[in-house]
Coordinates of C-alpha atoms and ligand atoms in Angstrom, one line a residue:
M1038 CA 33.1 50.7 23.9
E1039 CA 33.4 54.3 24.8
I1040 CA 36.3 56.6 24.3
S1041 CA 37.1 59.3 26.7
C1042 CA 38.2 62.8 25.2
T1043 CA 39.4 65.9 26.7
K1044 CA 37.2 69.0 26.6
E1045 CA 39.4 70.4 23.9
E1046 CA 39.0 67.3 21.8
S1047 CA 35.2 67.1 22.2
K1048 CA 35.0 70.8 21.3
I1049 CA 36.8 70.4 18.0
F1050 CA 35.1 67.2 17.0
E1051 CA 31.7 68.9 17.5
K1052 CA 32.9 71.7 15.5
I1053 CA 34.1 69.5 12.7
G1054 CA 30.9 67.6 12.7
A1055 CA 28.8 70.8 12.4
V1056 CA 31.0 72.2 9.5
A1057 CA 30.9 68.9 7.7
S1058 CA 27.1 68.8 8.0
E1059 CA 26.7 72.3 6.5
M1060 CA 28.9 71.1 3.6
R1061 CA 26.7 68.0 3.2
L1062 CA 29.6 65.7 4.0
S1063 CA 29.9 62.7 6.3
C1064 CA 33.1 62.7 8.5
F1065 CA 34.7 60.4 10.9
L1066 CA 37.6 60.0 13.3
I1067 CA 39.8 57.1 12.1
G1068 CA 43.0 55.2 12.6
G1069 CA 45.6 55.6 15.3
F1070 CA 43.6 58.1 17.4
V1071 CA 40.6 55.8 17.7
R1072 CA 42.9 52.8 18.5
D1073 CA 45.1 54.6 21.1
K1074 CA 42.1 56.1 22.9
L1075 CA 40.5 52.6 23.2
L1076 CA 43.8 51.4 24.6
E1077 CA 44.0 54.4 26.8
R1078 CA 47.4 55.3 25.4
P1079 CA 48.2 59.0 25.1
T1080 CA 47.7 60.4 21.6
K1081 CA 47.6 63.9 20.1
D1082 CA 47.6 63.1 16.3
I1083 CA 43.9 63.1 15.1
D1084 CA 43.0 61.7 11.6
I1085 CA 39.7 62.8 10.1
V1086 CA 38.3 61.0 6.9
C1087 CA 35.3 62.5 5.1
T1088 CA 33.4 61.6 2.0
G1089 CA 34.4 64.1 -0.6
D1090 CA 37.0 66.8 -0.5
G1091 CA 39.1 66.6 2.8
I1092 CA 41.2 69.7 1.9
A1093 CA 38.0 71.8 1.6
L1094 CA 36.7 70.5 4.9
A1095 CA 39.9 71.3 6.6
H1096 CA 39.9 74.9 5.3
A1097 CA 36.2 75.5 6.3
V1098 CA 36.9 74.1 9.8
A1099 CA 40.0 76.2 10.3
K1100 CA 38.0 79.2 9.2
A1101 CA 35.3 78.5 11.7
I1102 CA 37.9 78.4 14.5
S1103 CA 39.9 81.5 13.5
P1104 CA 40.5 83.3 10.2
K1105 CA 44.2 83.4 11.1
L1106 CA 44.6 79.6 11.5
K1107 CA 47.1 78.3 9.0
V1108 CA 46.2 75.1 7.0
N1109 CA 49.0 73.1 5.4
F1110 CA 47.7 71.0 2.4
F1111 CA 49.1 68.6 -0.3
K1112 CA 47.0 68.6 -3.4
T1113 CA 48.6 65.5 -4.8
F1114 CA 47.8 63.3 -1.8
G1115 CA 44.4 65.2 -1.0
T1116 CA 45.4 65.8 2.6
A1117 CA 45.4 68.8 4.7
Q1118 CA 46.6 69.6 8.3
F1119 CA 46.6 72.2 11.0
R1120 CA 47.3 72.4 14.6
Y1121 CA 44.8 73.3 17.3
H1122 CA 46.4 73.9 20.7
E1123 CA 48.6 70.7 21.0
L1124 CA 46.4 68.7 18.7
D1125 CA 47.7 67.8 15.3
I1126 CA 44.6 67.4 13.0
E1127 CA 44.8 65.8 9.6
F1128 CA 42.0 65.7 7.0
V1129 CA 41.6 63.3 4.1
G1130 CA 38.8 62.4 1.6
A1131 CA 37.7 58.8 1.9
R1132 CA 39.5 56.7 -0.8
K1133 CA 39.2 53.7 -2.8
E1134 CA 42.7 52.7 -3.8
S1135 CA 44.5 50.2 -5.8
Y1136 CA 48.3 50.3 -6.1
S1137 CA 50.6 49.5 -9.0
S1138 CA 52.8 46.6 -8.3
H1139 CA 56.1 48.6 -8.9
S1140 CA 55.6 51.4 -6.5
R1141 CA 53.8 52.8 -3.6
K1142 CA 51.9 55.4 -5.6
P1143 CA 48.2 54.7 -5.5
D1144 CA 45.5 55.2 -8.1
V1145 CA 43.0 57.0 -6.0
T1146 CA 39.3 57.4 -6.5
E1147 CA 36.7 58.8 -4.1
G1148 CA 35.0 56.1 -1.9
T1149 CA 32.8 55.4 1.1
I1150 CA 34.0 55.2 4.7
E1151 CA 34.0 51.4 4.3
D1152 CA 36.1 51.6 1.2
D1153 CA 38.5 53.7 3.1
Q1154 CA 38.6 51.3 6.1
K1155 CA 39.2 48.3 3.9
R1156 CA 42.4 49.9 2.4
R1157 CA 44.1 50.4 5.8
D1158 CA 46.8 48.4 7.2
L1159 CA 45.5 46.6 10.3
S1160 CA 42.0 45.9 11.7
I1161 CA 42.8 47.7 14.8
N1162 CA 43.9 50.7 12.7
A1163 CA 40.7 50.6 10.6
L1164 CA 38.3 51.6 13.4
A1165 CA 36.3 54.7 12.8
I1166 CA 34.0 56.9 15.0
S1167 CA 31.1 59.0 13.4
L1168 CA 31.2 62.8 13.9
N1169 CA 27.9 63.2 12.1
K1170 CA 24.7 64.5 13.7
E1171 CA 22.6 61.5 13.1
D1172 CA 24.8 58.9 14.8
Y1173 CA 27.5 61.1 16.6
G1174 CA 29.9 58.9 18.4
K1175 CA 29.0 55.6 16.8
L1176 CA 31.8 53.2 16.4
I1177 CA 32.1 51.7 12.8
D1178 CA 34.0 48.4 12.8
P1179 CA 33.4 46.4 9.8
F1180 CA 36.6 44.2 10.2
G1181 CA 36.5 43.1 13.8
G1182 CA 39.1 45.6 15.1
I1183 CA 37.5 45.7 18.6
E1184 CA 37.6 42.0 19.0
D1185 CA 41.3 42.2 17.8
L1186 CA 42.0 44.8 20.3
K1187 CA 40.3 42.8 23.1
N1188 CA 42.2 39.6 22.0
K1189 CA 45.4 41.4 21.4
I1190 CA 45.6 40.3 17.8
I1191 CA 47.5 41.7 14.8
R1192 CA 45.3 41.1 11.7
T1193 CA 44.8 42.8 8.3
P1194 CA 41.3 44.0 7.2
L1195 CA 41.7 42.2 3.8
E1196 CA 43.5 39.1 2.8
P1197 CA 47.0 39.9 4.2
G1198 CA 48.7 39.4 0.8
I1199 CA 46.6 42.1 -0.7
T1200 CA 47.2 44.6 2.3
F1201 CA 50.9 44.0 2.1
S1202 CA 51.3 44.1 -1.7
D1203 CA 49.5 47.5 -1.6
D1204 CA 52.1 48.9 0.7
P1205 CA 54.9 46.6 1.9
L1206 CA 55.9 49.0 4.8
R1207 CA 52.8 47.4 6.4
M1208 CA 54.9 44.3 7.2
M1209 CA 57.2 46.3 9.3
R1210 CA 54.2 48.1 10.9
A1211 CA 52.5 44.9 11.8
I1212 CA 55.7 43.8 13.6
R1213 CA 56.2 47.2 15.1
F1214 CA 52.6 47.2 16.6
A1215 CA 53.0 43.7 17.8
T1216 CA 56.1 44.7 19.8
Q1217 CA 54.9 48.1 21.0
L1218 CA 51.5 46.6 22.1
G1219 CA 52.4 43.1 23.2
F1220 CA 50.0 41.8 20.5
T1221 CA 50.2 38.5 18.6
I1222 CA 50.5 38.4 14.9
T1223 CA 48.0 35.8 13.4
D1224 CA 49.7 32.8 11.6
E1225 CA 48.0 33.9 8.3
V1226 CA 49.4 37.3 8.6
F1227 CA 52.9 36.1 9.6
E1228 CA 53.0 33.7 6.7
A1229 CA 52.0 36.4 4.4
I1230 CA 54.9 38.6 5.6
R1231 CA 57.2 35.7 4.9
S1232 CA 56.1 35.2 1.4
H1233 CA 56.1 38.9 0.6
K1234 CA 59.3 39.9 2.5
E1235 CA 61.1 40.7 -0.8
R1236 CA 58.6 43.5 -1.5
I1237 CA 60.1 45.5 1.3
R1238 CA 62.8 46.4 -1.3
I1239 CA 60.5 49.0 -2.9
I1240 CA 60.2 50.9 0.4
S1241 CA 62.8 53.7 1.1
Q1242 CA 65.2 52.8 3.9
E1243 CA 64.4 55.9 5.8
R1244 CA 60.9 54.6 6.4
I1245 CA 62.0 51.1 7.3
T1246 CA 64.5 52.6 9.8
D1247 CA 61.7 54.8 11.5
E1248 CA 59.9 51.4 12.2
L1249 CA 63.1 49.9 13.4
N1250 CA 63.7 52.8 15.7
K1251 CA 60.1 52.4 17.1
I1252 CA 60.8 48.9 17.7
M1253 CA 64.0 49.8 19.4
L1254 CA 62.3 52.1 21.8
T1255 CA 59.9 49.7 23.1
P1256 CA 60.5 48.0 26.5
K1257 CA 61.5 44.7 25.0
P1258 CA 62.9 45.3 21.4
S1259 CA 64.0 41.6 21.2
V1260 CA 60.4 40.7 20.5
G1261 CA 60.4 42.7 17.3
F1262 CA 63.9 41.8 16.2
D1263 CA 63.0 38.1 16.6
L1264 CA 59.8 38.5 14.5
L1265 CA 61.9 40.5 11.8
Y1266 CA 64.3 37.6 11.7
R1267 CA 61.8 34.8 11.7
S1268 CA 59.9 36.5 8.9
G1269 CA 62.9 36.9 6.7
L1270 CA 62.4 40.7 6.7
L1271 CA 65.6 41.5 8.7
K1272 CA 67.9 39.7 6.2
E1273 CA 66.5 41.9 3.4
F1274 CA 67.9 45.1 4.8
F1275 CA 70.3 44.2 7.6
P1276 CA 72.1 41.0 6.7
Q1277 CA 75.0 41.8 9.0
L1278 CA 72.6 41.2 12.0
T1279 CA 71.4 38.0 10.7
D1280 CA 74.9 36.8 10.2
L1281 CA 75.0 36.7 14.0
V1282 CA 72.4 33.7 14.1
G1283 CA 73.5 30.2 14.9
V1284 CA 75.9 28.1 16.7
D1285 CA 78.7 26.1 15.3
Y1286 CA 80.3 23.0 17.0
I1287 CA 83.8 21.6 16.7
E1288 CA 85.0 18.8 18.9
G1289 CA 81.7 19.0 20.7
K1290 CA 82.4 22.6 21.6
G1291 CA 79.8 25.3 20.7
H1292 CA 79.6 29.1 21.3
K1293 CA 76.7 31.3 22.3
D1294 CA 74.2 32.1 19.5
N1295 CA 75.4 35.7 19.1
F1296 CA 72.1 36.9 17.7
Y1297 CA 70.0 35.9 20.6
H1298 CA 72.7 37.0 23.0
T1299 CA 72.7 40.4 21.3
L1300 CA 68.8 40.7 21.6
Q1301 CA 69.2 39.8 25.4
V1302 CA 71.7 42.6 25.8
V1303 CA 69.4 45.1 24.0
D1304 CA 66.7 44.1 26.4
N1305 CA 68.9 44.5 29.4
V1306 CA 70.0 47.9 28.3
A1307 CA 66.3 48.9 27.5
A1308 CA 65.5 48.0 31.2
Q1309 CA 68.0 50.6 32.4
S1310 CA 68.0 53.3 29.8
N1311 CA 65.5 54.9 27.2
D1312 CA 68.4 56.3 25.1
L1313 CA 67.9 55.2 21.5
W1314 CA 71.7 55.3 20.7
L1315 CA 72.8 53.3 23.7
R1316 CA 70.3 50.7 22.6
W1317 CA 71.9 50.8 19.1
A1318 CA 75.4 50.4 20.7
A1319 CA 73.9 47.2 22.4
L1320 CA 72.6 45.9 19.0
L1321 CA 75.9 46.5 17.3
H1322 CA 78.3 45.5 20.1
D1323 CA 79.1 42.0 18.8
I1324 CA 78.5 42.8 15.0
G1325 CA 82.2 42.0 14.4
K1326 CA 82.0 38.5 15.7
P1327 CA 81.1 36.6 12.6
A1328 CA 84.2 38.1 10.8
T1329 CA 86.5 37.2 13.6
K1330 CA 85.2 33.8 14.6
K1331 CA 88.0 31.1 14.9
F1332 CA 88.2 27.7 16.6
E1333 CA 91.5 27.4 18.3
E1334 CA 92.6 23.8 19.2
G1335 CA 92.6 23.1 22.9
H1336 CA 91.0 26.5 23.5
G1337 CA 87.6 26.7 21.9
W1338 CA 85.9 29.4 19.8
T1339 CA 87.4 32.9 19.8
F1340 CA 86.5 36.3 18.4
H1341 CA 89.6 38.1 18.9
G1342 CA 89.5 41.8 17.9
H1343 CA 85.7 41.7 17.3
E1344 CA 85.3 45.0 19.0
V1345 CA 87.7 46.7 16.6
V1346 CA 86.1 45.1 13.5
G1347 CA 82.6 46.2 15.0
E1348 CA 83.8 49.7 15.5
R1349 CA 84.8 49.8 11.8
M1350 CA 81.7 48.3 10.5
T1351 CA 79.4 50.9 12.5
P1352 CA 79.8 53.9 9.9
K1353 CA 78.8 51.5 7.0
I1354 CA 75.7 50.2 8.8
F1355 CA 74.7 53.7 9.8
R1356 CA 75.0 54.7 6.1
Q1357 CA 73.2 51.6 4.9
L1358 CA 70.3 52.1 7.3
K1359 CA 70.3 55.8 6.8
L1360 CA 70.9 56.6 10.5
P1361 CA 72.6 59.9 11.4
Q1362 CA 76.2 60.2 10.2
H1363 CA 78.0 62.3 12.8
E1364 CA 77.8 62.5 16.6
K1365 CA 75.4 59.6 17.2
M1366 CA 77.4 57.2 14.9
K1367 CA 80.6 58.2 16.6
Y1368 CA 79.0 57.6 20.0
V1369 CA 77.9 54.1 18.9
A1370 CA 81.2 53.2 17.4
K1371 CA 83.0 54.4 20.5
L1372 CA 80.9 52.1 22.8
V1373 CA 81.3 49.2 20.4
A1374 CA 85.1 49.7 20.5
L1375 CA 85.2 50.0 24.4
H1376 CA 82.6 47.3 25.3
L1377 CA 85.1 44.7 26.5
R1378 CA 87.3 47.2 28.5
P1379 CA 85.3 47.4 31.9
I1380 CA 85.0 43.6 32.0
S1381 CA 88.7 43.2 31.4
L1382 CA 89.2 45.3 34.7
T1383 CA 87.6 42.6 36.7
K1384 CA 90.7 40.5 36.6
E1385 CA 93.0 40.6 39.6
D1386 CA 96.1 42.8 39.7
I1387 CA 94.6 45.6 37.8
T1388 CA 96.6 48.8 38.3
D1389 CA 95.2 52.3 38.7
S1390 CA 96.7 53.2 35.5
A1391 CA 94.3 50.7 33.6
M1392 CA 91.4 52.3 35.4
R1393 CA 92.6 56.0 34.5
R1394 CA 93.0 54.9 30.8
L1395 CA 89.4 53.7 30.8
L1396 CA 88.2 56.8 32.5
F1397 CA 90.1 58.9 29.9
D1398 CA 88.9 56.9 26.9
A1399 CA 85.3 56.6 27.8
G1400 CA 85.2 60.3 29.1
E1401 CA 81.5 61.5 29.4
D1402 CA 80.2 58.2 28.0
L1403 CA 81.5 56.2 31.0
E1404 CA 78.0 55.7 32.6
D1405 CA 76.5 54.4 29.2
L1406 CA 79.5 52.1 28.7
M1407 CA 79.0 50.6 32.0
I1408 CA 75.3 50.0 31.5
L1409 CA 76.2 48.3 28.2
C1410 CA 78.9 46.2 29.7
E1411 CA 76.7 45.1 32.6
S1412 CA 74.0 44.2 30.3
D1413 CA 76.5 42.1 28.3
I1414 CA 76.8 39.7 31.2
T1415 CA 74.3 37.0 30.1
S1416 CA 74.6 33.3 30.8
K1417 CA 72.3 30.4 31.5
N1418 CA 74.4 29.8 34.6
K1419 CA 72.9 32.0 37.3
L1420 CA 75.8 31.6 39.6
K1421 CA 78.3 32.7 36.9
V1422 CA 76.2 35.8 36.3
K1423 CA 76.0 36.6 40.0
R1424 CA 79.8 36.3 40.3
Y1425 CA 80.5 38.4 37.3
L1426 CA 78.1 41.2 38.5
E1427 CA 79.8 41.1 41.9
N1428 CA 83.2 41.6 40.3
F1429 CA 81.8 44.3 38.1
E1430 CA 80.5 46.2 41.2
L1431 CA 84.0 46.2 42.5
V1432 CA 85.3 47.7 39.2
K1433 CA 82.7 50.4 39.4
E1434 CA 83.7 51.2 43.0
R1435 CA 87.4 51.4 42.1
L1436 CA 86.8 53.5 39.0
K1437 CA 84.9 56.0 41.3
I1438 CA 87.8 56.2 43.8
V1439 CA 90.4 56.6 41.0
E1440 CA 88.2 59.3 39.4
E1441 CA 87.7 61.2 42.7
K1442 CA 91.4 61.1 43.2
D1443 CA 92.7 62.0 39.8
K1444 CA 89.8 63.7 38.0
I1445 CA 90.6 62.0 34.7
R1446 CA 87.2 62.0 33.1
N1447 CA 86.6 65.0 30.7
W1448 CA 90.1 65.7 31.4
Q1449 CA 92.4 67.8 29.3
P1450 CA 96.1 67.4 29.9
P1451 CA 97.4 70.3 32.0
I1452 CA 99.6 71.6 29.1
T1453 CA 98.3 72.4 25.7
G1454 CA 100.1 72.2 22.3
E1455 CA 100.1 76.1 22.1
A1456 CA 101.7 76.4 25.6
I1457 CA 104.5 73.9 24.4
M1458 CA 105.1 75.9 21.3
E1459 CA 105.4 79.2 23.3
L1460 CA 107.7 77.6 26.0
F1461 CA 110.1 76.2 23.6
G1462 CA 109.8 78.6 20.7
L1463 CA 108.6 75.7 18.4
P1464 CA 106.5 75.9 15.2
P1465 CA 103.6 73.5 14.8
S1466 CA 105.3 70.2 14.4
R1467 CA 105.6 66.5 15.3
E1468 CA 107.9 67.4 18.2
V1469 CA 105.1 69.3 19.9
G1470 CA 102.7 66.3 19.5
T1471 CA 105.4 64.0 20.9
L1472 CA 105.9 66.1 24.0
K1473 CA 102.2 66.5 24.6
T1474 CA 101.6 62.8 24.3
A1475 CA 104.5 62.1 26.6
V1476 CA 103.0 64.3 29.3
R1477 CA 99.5 62.7 28.9
E1478 CA 101.0 59.3 29.1
A1479 CA 103.0 60.0 32.2
I1480 CA 99.9 61.2 34.0
L1481 CA 97.8 58.3 32.9
D1482 CA 100.6 55.9 33.9
G1483 CA 100.7 57.6 37.3
V1484 CA 104.4 58.6 36.8
I1485 CA 103.6 62.2 37.7
P1486 CA 100.5 63.7 39.3
N1487 CA 97.8 65.5 37.1
S1488 CA 99.0 69.1 37.8
Y1489 CA 100.5 71.8 35.8
D1490 CA 103.7 72.1 37.8
A1491 CA 104.3 68.4 37.6
A1492 CA 103.7 68.4 33.9
Y1493 CA 106.1 71.4 33.4
E1494 CA 108.9 69.9 35.3
F1495 CA 108.5 66.6 33.4
M1496 CA 108.6 68.3 30.1
M1497 CA 111.7 70.2 31.1
M1498 CA 113.3 67.0 32.0
Q1499 CA 112.2 65.4 28.8
K1500 CA 113.6 68.3 26.8
A1501 CA 116.9 68.4 28.9
N1502 CA 117.4 64.6 28.3
E1503 CA 116.8 65.1 24.6
L1504 CA 119.4 67.8 24.4
G1505 CA 121.8 65.7 26.4
I1506 CA 121.3 62.8 24.0
R1507 CA 121.8 65.1 21.0
A1508 CA 124.9 66.6 22.6
L1509 CA 126.4 63.1 23.1
K1510 CA 125.8 62.3 19.5
Ligands
CTP582 N1 48.0 53.6 7.5 C1 48.0 52.5 6.7 N2 49.2 52.0 6.1 C2 50.3 52.6 6.3 C3 50.4 53.7 7.2 C4 49.2 54.2 7.9 O1 46.9 52.0 6.5 N3 51.4 52.2 5.7 C5 46.8 54.1 8.2 C6 46.4 53.4 9.4 O2 45.0 53.3 9.5 C7 46.9 54.4 10.5 C8 46.7 55.7 9.8 O3 46.9 55.4 8.5 O4 46.3 54.2 11.7 C9 47.6 56.8 10.4 O5 48.9 56.4 10.2 P1 50.2 56.9 11.1 O6 49.9 58.2 11.6 O7 51.4 56.6 10.4 O8 50.2 55.8 12.3 P2 49.2 55.6 13.5 O9 48.5 54.4 13.4 O10 48.6 56.9 13.9 O11 50.4 55.2 14.5 P3 51.8 55.8 14.8 O12 51.7 57.2 15.1 O13 52.2 54.9 16.0 O14 52.6 55.4 13.6

């Protein structure tokens, strides 16, 4: 198997080989770069492993390119890195490692290239290519990585229990690569993930969530979430999501399995948008269902208020998963809260006022909300889905017409709090808020048009009424 390199890559690889040879070191391309080149996936991150001191090699190569080139290095880890045009190049000395059972900190000693390959996570990530004069370009594959790439298999170089105890994050990585690449995890490896799942607790949530986000950004995130669930890993760090699993029956009536429904919604959203946070909104849209589930006699299963409960659960889940705390979290919580609203507008006799309210509440996130809502239409009954989607199209059209007429999205009511204070000589007070809200509600309800003059007149009337009532008292 050949890999095809750009001119720039070939130039730097030859340079690294030449410098290493002067230093009497052997050096190799290794890991993700080799894997991705073989799979013809784009890659800019280059890992170089050498026998001996990786930091010294990095400095010598950088100096040979330009005395000004800045090298970042980390003595404790024995790694060094610099950028060369758009390439990110990292150097490390080949290591033989054994990990203590309580932490991820390895005891490191120098090793051969094969020692180093052995201690990597997956056979497909343990492939190396020589940069040495005597066998430049030779592929070194002691663990059948090429065969696994061909057969689309996820396997560990060593017995999987050893690889995963060494670094439990690798269980997440195995599932992430399976999802990203469309590969199959061998039974032996999957069983090992199951039996080592609790070891994920020693890994920081940030690193787990990095993997989760990579799964989320694949074309079919459901594949990864299903593997995470079935291996038992998901429950370790995200039990609220596994609480959605399963179907209860009473009087012969069941409901949807909310976990698999949720995964379908995430996939549907992923087919329409690459936005990570819209995908998170899909994952959390029904998260309030277990807490609100009830069986109502003669009616069946209900989940009243699950959107409100879900909205409230969102900040806690974001904290727990170490996801960003501000805008992104608020955006997700807002979509969870609103996810039933567009569908409720498919009923007959819906007024323009209900349309205006949705336009106002969703604001700039309306398109995203509509994608989420459309994606939420899942059913085994194809006719039902078709009918719902048709009705949904009608809602979309009506929203467009109302928006064109009333310009409610990204709308600020025509009279501000400051203007009200000035007009009536009022200090900041509840009265100002009440007047402002009355104007906004009158416009949204269609009582008055969306204009300054109409709002002014309406407010004067309100005020006059209020004075009249006071005089009567
Ligand atoms: N590696 C490992 N165990 C880990 C992380 C990384 O053995 N927990 C090894 C693998 O050989 C991997 C290489 O280090 O190929 C580089 O790791 P990294 O840059 O994190 O991943 P890539 O494989 O390059 O892929 P991606 O960038 O998609 O994460």
